[in-house]
Coordinates of C-alpha atoms and ligand atoms in Angstrom, one line a residue:
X935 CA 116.4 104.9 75.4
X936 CA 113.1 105.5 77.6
X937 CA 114.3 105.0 80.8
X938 CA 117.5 105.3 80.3
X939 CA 118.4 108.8 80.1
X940 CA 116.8 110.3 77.5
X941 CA 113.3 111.9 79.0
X942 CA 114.2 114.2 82.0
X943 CA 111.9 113.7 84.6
X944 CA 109.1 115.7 86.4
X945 CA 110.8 117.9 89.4
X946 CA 108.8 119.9 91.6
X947 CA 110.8 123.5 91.0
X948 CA 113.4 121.9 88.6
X949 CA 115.9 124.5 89.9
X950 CA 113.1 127.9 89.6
X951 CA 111.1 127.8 93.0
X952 CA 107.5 127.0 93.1
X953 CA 107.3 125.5 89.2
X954 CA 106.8 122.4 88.3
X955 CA 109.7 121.0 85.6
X956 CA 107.6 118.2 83.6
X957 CA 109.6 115.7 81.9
X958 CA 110.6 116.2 78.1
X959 CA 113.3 114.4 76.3
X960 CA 117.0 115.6 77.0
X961 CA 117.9 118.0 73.7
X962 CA 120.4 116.0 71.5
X963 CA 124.0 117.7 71.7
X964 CA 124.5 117.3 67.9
X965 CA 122.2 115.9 64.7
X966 CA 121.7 112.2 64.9
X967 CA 123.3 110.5 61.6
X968 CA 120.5 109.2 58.9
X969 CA 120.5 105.4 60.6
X970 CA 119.7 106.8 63.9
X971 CA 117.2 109.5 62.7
X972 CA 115.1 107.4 61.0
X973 CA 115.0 105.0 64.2
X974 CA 114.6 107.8 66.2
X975 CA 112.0 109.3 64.2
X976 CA 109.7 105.6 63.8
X977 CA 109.9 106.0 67.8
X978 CA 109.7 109.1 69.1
X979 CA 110.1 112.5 66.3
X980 CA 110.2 115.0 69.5
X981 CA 113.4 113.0 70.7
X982 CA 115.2 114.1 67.0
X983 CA 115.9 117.6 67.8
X984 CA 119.0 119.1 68.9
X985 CA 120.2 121.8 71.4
X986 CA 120.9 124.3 68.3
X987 CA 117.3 123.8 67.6
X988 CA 115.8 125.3 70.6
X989 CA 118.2 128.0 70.1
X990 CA 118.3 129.2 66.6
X991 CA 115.3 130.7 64.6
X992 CA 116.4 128.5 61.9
X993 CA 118.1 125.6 60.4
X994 CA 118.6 124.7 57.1
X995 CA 120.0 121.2 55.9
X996 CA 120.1 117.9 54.0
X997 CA 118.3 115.1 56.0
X998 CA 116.3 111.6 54.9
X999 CA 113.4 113.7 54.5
X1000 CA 115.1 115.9 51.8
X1001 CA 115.9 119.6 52.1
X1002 CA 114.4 120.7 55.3
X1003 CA 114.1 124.6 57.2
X1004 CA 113.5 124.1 60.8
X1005 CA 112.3 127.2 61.4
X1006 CA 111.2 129.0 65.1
X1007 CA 111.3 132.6 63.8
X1008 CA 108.0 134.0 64.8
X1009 CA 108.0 136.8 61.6
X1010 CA 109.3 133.6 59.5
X1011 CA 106.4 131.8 60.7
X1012 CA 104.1 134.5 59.8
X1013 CA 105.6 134.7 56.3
X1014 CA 104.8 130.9 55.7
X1015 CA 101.9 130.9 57.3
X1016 CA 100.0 133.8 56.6
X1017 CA 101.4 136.4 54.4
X1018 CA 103.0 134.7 51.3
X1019 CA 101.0 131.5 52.4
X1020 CA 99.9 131.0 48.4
X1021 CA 103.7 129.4 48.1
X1022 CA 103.5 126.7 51.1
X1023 CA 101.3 124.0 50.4
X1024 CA 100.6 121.0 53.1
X1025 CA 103.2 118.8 52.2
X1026 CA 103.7 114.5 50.9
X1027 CA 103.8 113.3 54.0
X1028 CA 100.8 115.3 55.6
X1029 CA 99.1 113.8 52.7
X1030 CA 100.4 110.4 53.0
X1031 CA 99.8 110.0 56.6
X1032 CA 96.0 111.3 56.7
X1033 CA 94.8 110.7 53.2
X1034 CA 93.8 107.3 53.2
X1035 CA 92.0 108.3 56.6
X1036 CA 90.4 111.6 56.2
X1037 CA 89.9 111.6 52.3
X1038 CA 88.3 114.4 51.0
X1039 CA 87.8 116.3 54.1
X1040 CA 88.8 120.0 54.7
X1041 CA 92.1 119.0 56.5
X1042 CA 93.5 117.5 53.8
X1043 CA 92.2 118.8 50.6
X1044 CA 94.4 121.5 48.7
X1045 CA 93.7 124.5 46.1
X1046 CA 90.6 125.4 44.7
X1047 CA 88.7 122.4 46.2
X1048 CA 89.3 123.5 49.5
X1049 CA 88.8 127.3 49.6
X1050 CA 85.2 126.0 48.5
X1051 CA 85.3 124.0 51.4
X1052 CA 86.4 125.8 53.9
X1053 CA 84.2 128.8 52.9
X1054 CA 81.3 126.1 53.2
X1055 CA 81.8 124.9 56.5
X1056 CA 82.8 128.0 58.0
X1057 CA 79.0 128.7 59.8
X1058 CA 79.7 125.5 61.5
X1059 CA 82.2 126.7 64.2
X1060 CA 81.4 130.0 64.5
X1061 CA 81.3 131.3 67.9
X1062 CA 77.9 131.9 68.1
X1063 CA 77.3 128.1 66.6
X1064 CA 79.8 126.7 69.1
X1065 CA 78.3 128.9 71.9
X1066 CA 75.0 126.7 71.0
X1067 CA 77.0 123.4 72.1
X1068 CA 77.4 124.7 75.7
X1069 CA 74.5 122.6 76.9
X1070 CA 75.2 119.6 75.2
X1071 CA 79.0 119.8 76.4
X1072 CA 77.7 120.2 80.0
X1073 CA 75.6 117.2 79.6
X1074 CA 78.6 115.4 78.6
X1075 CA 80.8 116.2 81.3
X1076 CA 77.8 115.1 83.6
X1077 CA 78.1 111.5 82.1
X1078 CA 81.8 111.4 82.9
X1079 CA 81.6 112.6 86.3
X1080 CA 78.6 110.1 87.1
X1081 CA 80.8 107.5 86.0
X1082 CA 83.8 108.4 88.0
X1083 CA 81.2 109.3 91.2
X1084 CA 80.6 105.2 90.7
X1085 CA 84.7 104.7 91.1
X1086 CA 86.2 103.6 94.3
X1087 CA 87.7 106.7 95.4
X1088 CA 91.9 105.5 95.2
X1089 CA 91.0 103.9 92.1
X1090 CA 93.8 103.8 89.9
X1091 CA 92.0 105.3 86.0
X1092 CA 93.7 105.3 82.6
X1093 CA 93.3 109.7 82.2
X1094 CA 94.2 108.9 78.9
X1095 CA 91.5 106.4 77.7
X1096 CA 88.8 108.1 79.7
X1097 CA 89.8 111.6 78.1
X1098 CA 89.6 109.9 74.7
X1099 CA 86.2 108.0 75.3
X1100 CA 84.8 111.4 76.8
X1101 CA 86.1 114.1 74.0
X1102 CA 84.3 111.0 71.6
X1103 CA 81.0 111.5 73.4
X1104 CA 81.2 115.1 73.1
X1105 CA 81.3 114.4 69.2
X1106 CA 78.8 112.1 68.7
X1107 CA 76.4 114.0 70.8
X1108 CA 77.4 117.3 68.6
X1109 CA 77.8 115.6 65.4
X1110 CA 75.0 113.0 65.7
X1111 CA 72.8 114.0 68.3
X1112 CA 70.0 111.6 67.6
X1113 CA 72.3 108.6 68.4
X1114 CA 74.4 106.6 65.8
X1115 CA 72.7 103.9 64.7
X1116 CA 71.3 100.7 65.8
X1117 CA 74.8 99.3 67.0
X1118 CA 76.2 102.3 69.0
X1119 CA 78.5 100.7 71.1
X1120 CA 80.4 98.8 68.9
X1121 CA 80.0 101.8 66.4
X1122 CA 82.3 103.7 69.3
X1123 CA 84.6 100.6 70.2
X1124 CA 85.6 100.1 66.1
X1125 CA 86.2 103.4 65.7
X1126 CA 87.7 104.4 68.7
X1127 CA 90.6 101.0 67.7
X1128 CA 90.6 102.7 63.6
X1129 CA 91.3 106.3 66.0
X1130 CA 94.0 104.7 67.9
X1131 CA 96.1 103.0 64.7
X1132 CA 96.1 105.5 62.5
X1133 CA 98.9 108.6 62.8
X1134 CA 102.0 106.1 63.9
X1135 CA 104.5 107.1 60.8
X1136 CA 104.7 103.9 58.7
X1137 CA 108.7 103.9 57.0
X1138 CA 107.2 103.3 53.6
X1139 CA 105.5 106.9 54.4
X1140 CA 109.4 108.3 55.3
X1141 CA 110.3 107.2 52.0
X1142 CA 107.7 108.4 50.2
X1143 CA 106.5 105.7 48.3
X1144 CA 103.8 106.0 45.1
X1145 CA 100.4 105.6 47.3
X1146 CA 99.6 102.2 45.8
X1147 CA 102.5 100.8 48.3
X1148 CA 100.6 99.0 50.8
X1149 CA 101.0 100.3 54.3
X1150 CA 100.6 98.4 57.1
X1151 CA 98.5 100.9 59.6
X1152 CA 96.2 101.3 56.7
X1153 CA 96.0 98.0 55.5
X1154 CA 94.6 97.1 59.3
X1155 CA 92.2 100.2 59.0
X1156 CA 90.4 98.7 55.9
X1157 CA 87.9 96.8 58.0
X1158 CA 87.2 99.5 60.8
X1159 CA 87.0 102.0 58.0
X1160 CA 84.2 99.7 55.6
X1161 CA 82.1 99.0 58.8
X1162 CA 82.2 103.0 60.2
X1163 CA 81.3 104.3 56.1
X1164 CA 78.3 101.8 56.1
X1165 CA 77.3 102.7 59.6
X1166 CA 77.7 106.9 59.0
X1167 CA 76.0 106.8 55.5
X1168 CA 72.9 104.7 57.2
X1169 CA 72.9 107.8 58.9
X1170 CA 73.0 110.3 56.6
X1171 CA 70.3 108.7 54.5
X1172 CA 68.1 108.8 57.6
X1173 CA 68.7 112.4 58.3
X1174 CA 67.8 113.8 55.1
X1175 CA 64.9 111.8 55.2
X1176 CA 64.0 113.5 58.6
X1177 CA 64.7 116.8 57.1
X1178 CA 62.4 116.3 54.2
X1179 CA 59.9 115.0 56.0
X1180 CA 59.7 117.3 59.0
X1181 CA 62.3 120.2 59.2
X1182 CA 61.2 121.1 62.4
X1183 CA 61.9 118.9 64.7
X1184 CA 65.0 117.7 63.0
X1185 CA 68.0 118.4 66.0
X1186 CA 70.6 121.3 64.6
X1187 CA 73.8 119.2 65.6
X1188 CA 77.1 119.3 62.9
X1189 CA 75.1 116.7 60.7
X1190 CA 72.1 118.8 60.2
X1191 CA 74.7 121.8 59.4
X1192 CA 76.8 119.8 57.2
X1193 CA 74.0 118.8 54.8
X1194 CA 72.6 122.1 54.9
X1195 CA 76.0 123.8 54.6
X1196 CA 76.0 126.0 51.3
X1197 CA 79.3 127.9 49.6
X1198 CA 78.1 131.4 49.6
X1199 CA 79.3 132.3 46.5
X1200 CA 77.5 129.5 44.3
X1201 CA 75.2 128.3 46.7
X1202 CA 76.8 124.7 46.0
X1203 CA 75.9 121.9 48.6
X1204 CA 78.9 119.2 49.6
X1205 CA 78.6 115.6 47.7
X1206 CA 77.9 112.9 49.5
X1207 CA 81.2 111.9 49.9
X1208 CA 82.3 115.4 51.0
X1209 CA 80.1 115.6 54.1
X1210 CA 81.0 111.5 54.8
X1211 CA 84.7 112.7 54.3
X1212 CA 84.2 115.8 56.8
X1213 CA 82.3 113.6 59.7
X1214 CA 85.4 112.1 59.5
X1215 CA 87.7 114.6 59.6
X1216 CA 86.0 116.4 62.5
X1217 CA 85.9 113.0 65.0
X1218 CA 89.7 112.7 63.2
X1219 CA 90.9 116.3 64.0
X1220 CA 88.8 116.8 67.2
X1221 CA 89.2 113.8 68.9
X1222 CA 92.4 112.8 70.2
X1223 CA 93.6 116.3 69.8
X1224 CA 91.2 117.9 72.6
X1225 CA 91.9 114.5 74.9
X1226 CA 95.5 115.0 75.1
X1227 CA 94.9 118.4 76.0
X1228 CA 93.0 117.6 78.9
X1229 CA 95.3 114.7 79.7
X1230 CA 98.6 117.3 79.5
X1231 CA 96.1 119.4 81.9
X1232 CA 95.5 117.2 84.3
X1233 CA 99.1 115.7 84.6
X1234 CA 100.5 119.4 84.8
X1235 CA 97.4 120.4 87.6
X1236 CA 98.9 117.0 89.8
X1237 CA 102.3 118.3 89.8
X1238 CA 100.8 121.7 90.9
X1239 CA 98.0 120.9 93.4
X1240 CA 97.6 125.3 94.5
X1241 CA 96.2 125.1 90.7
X1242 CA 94.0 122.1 91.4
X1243 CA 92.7 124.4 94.6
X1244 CA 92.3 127.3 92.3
X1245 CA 90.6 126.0 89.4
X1246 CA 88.3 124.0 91.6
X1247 CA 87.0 127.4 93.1
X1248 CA 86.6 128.7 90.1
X1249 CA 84.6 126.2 89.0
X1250 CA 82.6 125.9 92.0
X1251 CA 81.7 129.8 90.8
X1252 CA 81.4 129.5 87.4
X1253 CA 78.8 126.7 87.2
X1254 CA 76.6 128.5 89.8
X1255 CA 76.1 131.5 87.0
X1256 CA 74.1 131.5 83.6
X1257 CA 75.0 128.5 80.9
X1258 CA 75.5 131.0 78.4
X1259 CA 78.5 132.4 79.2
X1260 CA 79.8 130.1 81.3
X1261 CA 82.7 129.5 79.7
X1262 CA 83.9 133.4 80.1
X1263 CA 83.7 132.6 83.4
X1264 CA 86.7 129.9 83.0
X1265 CA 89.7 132.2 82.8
X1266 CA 92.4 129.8 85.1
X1267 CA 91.0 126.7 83.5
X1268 CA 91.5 127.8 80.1
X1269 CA 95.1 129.4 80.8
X1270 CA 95.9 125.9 82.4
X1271 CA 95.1 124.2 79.0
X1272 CA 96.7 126.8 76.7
X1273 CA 99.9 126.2 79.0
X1274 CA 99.5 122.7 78.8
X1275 CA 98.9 123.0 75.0
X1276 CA 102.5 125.2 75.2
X1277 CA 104.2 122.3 77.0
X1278 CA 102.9 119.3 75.4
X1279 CA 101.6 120.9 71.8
X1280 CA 98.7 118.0 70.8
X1281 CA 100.1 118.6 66.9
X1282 CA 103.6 118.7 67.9
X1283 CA 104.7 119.4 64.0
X1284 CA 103.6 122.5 61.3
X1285 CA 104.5 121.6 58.0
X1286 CA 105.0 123.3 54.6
X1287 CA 106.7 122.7 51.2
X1288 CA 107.7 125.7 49.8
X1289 CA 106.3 125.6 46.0
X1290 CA 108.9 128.8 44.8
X1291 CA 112.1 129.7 45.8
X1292 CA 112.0 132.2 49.2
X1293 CA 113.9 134.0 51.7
X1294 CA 112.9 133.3 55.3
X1295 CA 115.3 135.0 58.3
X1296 CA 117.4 136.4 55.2
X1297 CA 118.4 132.7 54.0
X1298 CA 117.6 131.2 50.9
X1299 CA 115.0 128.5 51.1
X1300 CA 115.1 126.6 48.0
X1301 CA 111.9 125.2 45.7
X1302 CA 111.0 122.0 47.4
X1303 CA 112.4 122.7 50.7
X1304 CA 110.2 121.0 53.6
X1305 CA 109.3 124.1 56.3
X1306 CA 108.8 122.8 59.3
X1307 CA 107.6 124.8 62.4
X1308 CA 107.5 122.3 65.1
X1309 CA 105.0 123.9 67.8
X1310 CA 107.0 121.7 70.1
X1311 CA 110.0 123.3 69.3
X1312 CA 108.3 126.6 69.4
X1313 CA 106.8 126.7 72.5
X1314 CA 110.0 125.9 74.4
X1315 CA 112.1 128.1 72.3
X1316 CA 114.7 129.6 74.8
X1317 CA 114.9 132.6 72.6
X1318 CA 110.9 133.1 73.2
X1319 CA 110.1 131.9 76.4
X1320 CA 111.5 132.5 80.3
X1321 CA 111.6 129.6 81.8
X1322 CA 110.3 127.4 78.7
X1323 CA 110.3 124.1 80.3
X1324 CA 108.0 124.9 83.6
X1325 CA 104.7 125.0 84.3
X1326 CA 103.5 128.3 84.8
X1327 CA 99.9 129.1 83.6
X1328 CA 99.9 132.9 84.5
X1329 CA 101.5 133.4 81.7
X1330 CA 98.3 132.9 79.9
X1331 CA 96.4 134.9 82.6
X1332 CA 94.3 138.1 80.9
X1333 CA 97.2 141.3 81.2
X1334 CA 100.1 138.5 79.9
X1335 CA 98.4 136.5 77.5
X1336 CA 98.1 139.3 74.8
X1337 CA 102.0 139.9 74.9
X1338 CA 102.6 136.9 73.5
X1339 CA 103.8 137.0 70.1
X1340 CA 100.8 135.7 67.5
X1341 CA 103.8 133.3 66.1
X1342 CA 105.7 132.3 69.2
X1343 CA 102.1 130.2 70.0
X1344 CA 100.8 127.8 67.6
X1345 CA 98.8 125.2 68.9
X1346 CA 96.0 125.7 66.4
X1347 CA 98.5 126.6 64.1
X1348 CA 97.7 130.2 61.9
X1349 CA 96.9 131.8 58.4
X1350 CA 94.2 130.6 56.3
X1351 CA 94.2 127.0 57.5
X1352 CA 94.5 127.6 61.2
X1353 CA 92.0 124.9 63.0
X1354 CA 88.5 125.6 62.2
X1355 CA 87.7 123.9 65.6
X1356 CA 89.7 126.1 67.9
X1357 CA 86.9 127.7 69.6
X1358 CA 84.8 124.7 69.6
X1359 CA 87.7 122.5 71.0
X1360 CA 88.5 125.2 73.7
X1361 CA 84.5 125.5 74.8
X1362 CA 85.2 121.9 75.3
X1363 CA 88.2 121.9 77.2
X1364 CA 86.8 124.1 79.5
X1365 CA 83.6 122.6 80.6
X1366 CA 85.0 118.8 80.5
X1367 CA 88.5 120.0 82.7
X1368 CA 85.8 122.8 85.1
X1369 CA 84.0 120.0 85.5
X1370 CA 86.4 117.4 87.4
X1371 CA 88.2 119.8 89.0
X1372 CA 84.8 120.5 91.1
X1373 CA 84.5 117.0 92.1
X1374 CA 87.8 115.2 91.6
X1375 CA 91.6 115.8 92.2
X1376 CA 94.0 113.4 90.2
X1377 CA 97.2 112.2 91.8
X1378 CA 100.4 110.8 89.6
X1379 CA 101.3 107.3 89.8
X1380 CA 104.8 108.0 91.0
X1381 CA 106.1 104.4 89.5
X1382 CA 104.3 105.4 86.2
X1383 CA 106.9 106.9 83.9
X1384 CA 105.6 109.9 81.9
X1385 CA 107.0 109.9 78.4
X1386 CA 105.7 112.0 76.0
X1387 CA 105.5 110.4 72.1
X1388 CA 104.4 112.2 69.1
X1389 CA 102.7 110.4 66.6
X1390 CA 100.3 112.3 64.3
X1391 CA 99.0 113.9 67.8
X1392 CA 101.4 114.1 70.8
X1393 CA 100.4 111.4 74.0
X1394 CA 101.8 109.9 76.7
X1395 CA 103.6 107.0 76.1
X1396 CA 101.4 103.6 78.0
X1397 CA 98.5 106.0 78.8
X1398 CA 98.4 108.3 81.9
X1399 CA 97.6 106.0 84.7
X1400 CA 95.8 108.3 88.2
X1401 CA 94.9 107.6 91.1
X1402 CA 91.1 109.3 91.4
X1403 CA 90.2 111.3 94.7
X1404 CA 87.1 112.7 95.4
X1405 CA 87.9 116.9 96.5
X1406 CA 86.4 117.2 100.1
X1407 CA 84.7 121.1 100.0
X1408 CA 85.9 123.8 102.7
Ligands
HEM811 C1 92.9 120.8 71.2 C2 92.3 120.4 70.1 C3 92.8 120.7 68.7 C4 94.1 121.0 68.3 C5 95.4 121.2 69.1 C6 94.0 121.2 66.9 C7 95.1 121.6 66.1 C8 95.0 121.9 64.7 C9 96.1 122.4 63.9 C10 97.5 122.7 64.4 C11 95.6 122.5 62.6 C12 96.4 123.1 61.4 C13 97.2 122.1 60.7 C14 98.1 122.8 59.6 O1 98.0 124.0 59.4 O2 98.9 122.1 59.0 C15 94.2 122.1 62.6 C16 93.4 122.0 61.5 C17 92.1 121.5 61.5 N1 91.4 121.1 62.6 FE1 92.0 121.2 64.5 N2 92.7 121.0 66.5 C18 92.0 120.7 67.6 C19 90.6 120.4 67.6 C20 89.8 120.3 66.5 C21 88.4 120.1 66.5 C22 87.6 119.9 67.8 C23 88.0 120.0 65.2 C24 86.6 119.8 64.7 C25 85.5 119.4 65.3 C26 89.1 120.3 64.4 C27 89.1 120.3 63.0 C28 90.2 120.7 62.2 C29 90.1 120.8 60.8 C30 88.9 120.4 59.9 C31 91.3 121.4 60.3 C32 91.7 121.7 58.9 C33 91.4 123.2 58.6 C34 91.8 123.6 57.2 O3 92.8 123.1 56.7 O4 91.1 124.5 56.7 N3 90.2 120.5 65.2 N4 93.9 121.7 63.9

């Protein structure tokens, strides 16, 4: 249906002056019938919902994923999520879909195993610990805007690709700051083609299948996968050589944190397979997730160019001052991503399975029921937001931003397993979108259709072609 009616396109204003309307697919008038849900949901899941779900808090009912509570309620939420959050556990086909990627890592373990974890890794993203990235994150964005400086200005980029090979770069400097092995680039190229495949729902995951049912995005994974284990454990083996041998001068990147990493209640290290599985995990979680946020960001700053204007003065300011705390500085460029983030949610779907029976918005929700709290959903909620489908960062602007409701926004998600790279994925965000908007503006390809797909992270559909301009200074 691309193309044909389904997505409404961008509209400077859309009918409220001055803000931008980006496109989103047209709310169904009624629920699609199982055929055409499950085709709709193999191509596009955000395209599923109906008007009655951007209007109700909830809405309970039969579909081919079993009992399902589509719930928007922000105390709901809070209920799942955080205060009786013992009874929702992550559900089959979270599992299903990241398992065979992300093993044992902390996204997708479950009970005891990952309290242990997650208490563990915990002095990894701290904010001071993050704050300690700043340098290497600047360094980063300096390696993307010396390769766009070499750009023809008019150039015509994929934003999309060159978000995704740059939020990469920020890992691998963070995670393996001594380089990754003897084969680097096509260490980046395999695993940035094992990145891309996974997430796209497979029907045998719909149906959920015993595990042992081949799937066809894993079964193409198996070679990326056995040439990125052999290439990260080299690694490892190296490193804990190094920090036998000479502690010192051994860098204090993720890797160096992850072996050292301790649960400070039995002073337990992780297994080897733990801190492979979490290397993982972080590239897995961090990567595409922070890239479409930028992406989103830069789309919605071209359909808004006083933004552009604005943030590029702020950055202008912002990099003049103290590394430290540069990223305080930042206040515009990090409302424009969390109102990007609002739009175009980069985990477009919260899911639960309630273990017990429970009562959410006074309805019964029955043992077994699949909760989900779409962020996408969420954030356009017409009962939570004015004027949910625009563009309008001051919303997120220090005097708004804390009268949002802690539920109504959820692109980290909440509760004990909200993101445990938030803050580290925000520093990012910052510095990487500061950065171009001091040297570059980014124009739309007006013949380029901007369709918005969710797969295990929300994109744009055929990448986010842009014509690159250098900014001329006042
Ligand atoms: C804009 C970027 C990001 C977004 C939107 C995002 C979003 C999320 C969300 C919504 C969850 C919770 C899922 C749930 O409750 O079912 C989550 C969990 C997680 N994220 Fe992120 N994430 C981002 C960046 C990162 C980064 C940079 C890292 C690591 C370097 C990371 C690592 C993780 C991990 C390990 C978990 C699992 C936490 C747990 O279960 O205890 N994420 N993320």
């Amino acid at each position: 249906m691309h193309g044909s009616g389904s997505i409404e396109t961008a509209k400077a204003g859309g009918g409220t002056p001055d803000l931008p309307r980006p496109p989103s697919p047209r709310p169904q008038e009624a629920p699609l019938g199982p055929l055409a849900t499950l085709f709709v949901l193999r191509r596009n899941p955000v395209e599923t919902w109906t008007k009655a779900h951007y209007e109700k808090p909830i809405l309970l009912g039969n579909s081919i994923l079993g009992m399902t509570a589509v719930v928007t309620d922000p105390k709901a939420i809070r209920r799942v999520l955080s205060e009786n959050a013992g009874n929702y556990r992550k559900d089959w086909l979270q599992r299903r879909v990241l398992s065979p990627g992300l093993g044992e890592g902390l996204l997708t373990v479950e009970g005891e195993a990952w309290k242990v974890q997650r208490r563990t890794l915990a002095p990894l993203f701290t904010p001071k610990t993050v704050a300690g990235f700043t340098d290497t994150m600047v360094a980063a964005s300096e390696t993307l805007i010396a390769r766009w400086q070499r750009q023809r200005p008019g150039r015509v980029i994929d934003v999309h690709a060159e978000m995704g090979r740059a939020t990469l770069d920020v890992l691998s400097r963070t995670i393996f700051s001594d380089g990754i092995g003897e084969k680097p680039q096509e260490f980046m190229r395999i695993f940035s083609d094992y990145l891309q495949s996974i997430g796209s729902l497979d029907p045998v995951d719909l149906f959920n299948l015993p595990s042992f049912v081949p799937r066809m995005n894993h079964l193409k994974n198996r070679a990326a996968l056995g040439f990125f284990k052999e290439a990260v454990e080299a690694i490892i083996v190296k490193r804990r050589a190094r920090l036998e041998s000479d502690p010192q001068s051994t860098p204090r990147d993720l890797l160096t944190l992850l072996l050292e990493a301790a649960d400070p209640e039995t002073q337990d290290h992780l297994s080897e397979d733990e801190v492979y599985a979490n290397v993982l995990t972080f590239i897995g979680a961090g990567h595409e997730t922070t890239a479409n946020a930028l992406t989103w960001s830069l789309y919605l700053l071209s359909l808004a160019p006083d933004w552009g204007e604005r943030l590029a003065a702020e950055a202008d300011a912002a990099f003049a001052g103290p590394a430290e705390t540069l990223v305080d500085r930042l206040v515009q460029t990090r409302a424009v991503i969390e109102e990007a983030m609002r739009l175009y949610p980069p985990v477009a779907s919260l899911t639960r399975e309630a273990i017990d029976a429970d009562d959410l918005c006074g309805r019964r929700i029955r043992k077994g029921t699949l909760v989900m709290m779409p962020p996408w959903l969420l954030h356009r909620h017409r009962l939570l937001w004015d004027n949910p489908d625009h563009f309008d960062p001051r919303r997120f602007l220090p005097g708004a931003r804390e009268k949002i409701d802690r539920f109504a926004y959820l692109p980290f998600g909440a509760g004990p397993r909200i993101c445990i790279g938030a803050t580290f994925a925000l520093q990012e965000g910052c510095i990487l979108l500061a950065a171009i908007m001091r040297h570059f503006r980014l124009e739309h390809v007006e013949s380029h259709e901007v369709v918005p797909v969710q797969r295990v992270t929300l994109r744009p559909k055929d990448g986010m072609p842009m014509i690159l301009r250098r900014r001329v200074r006042a």
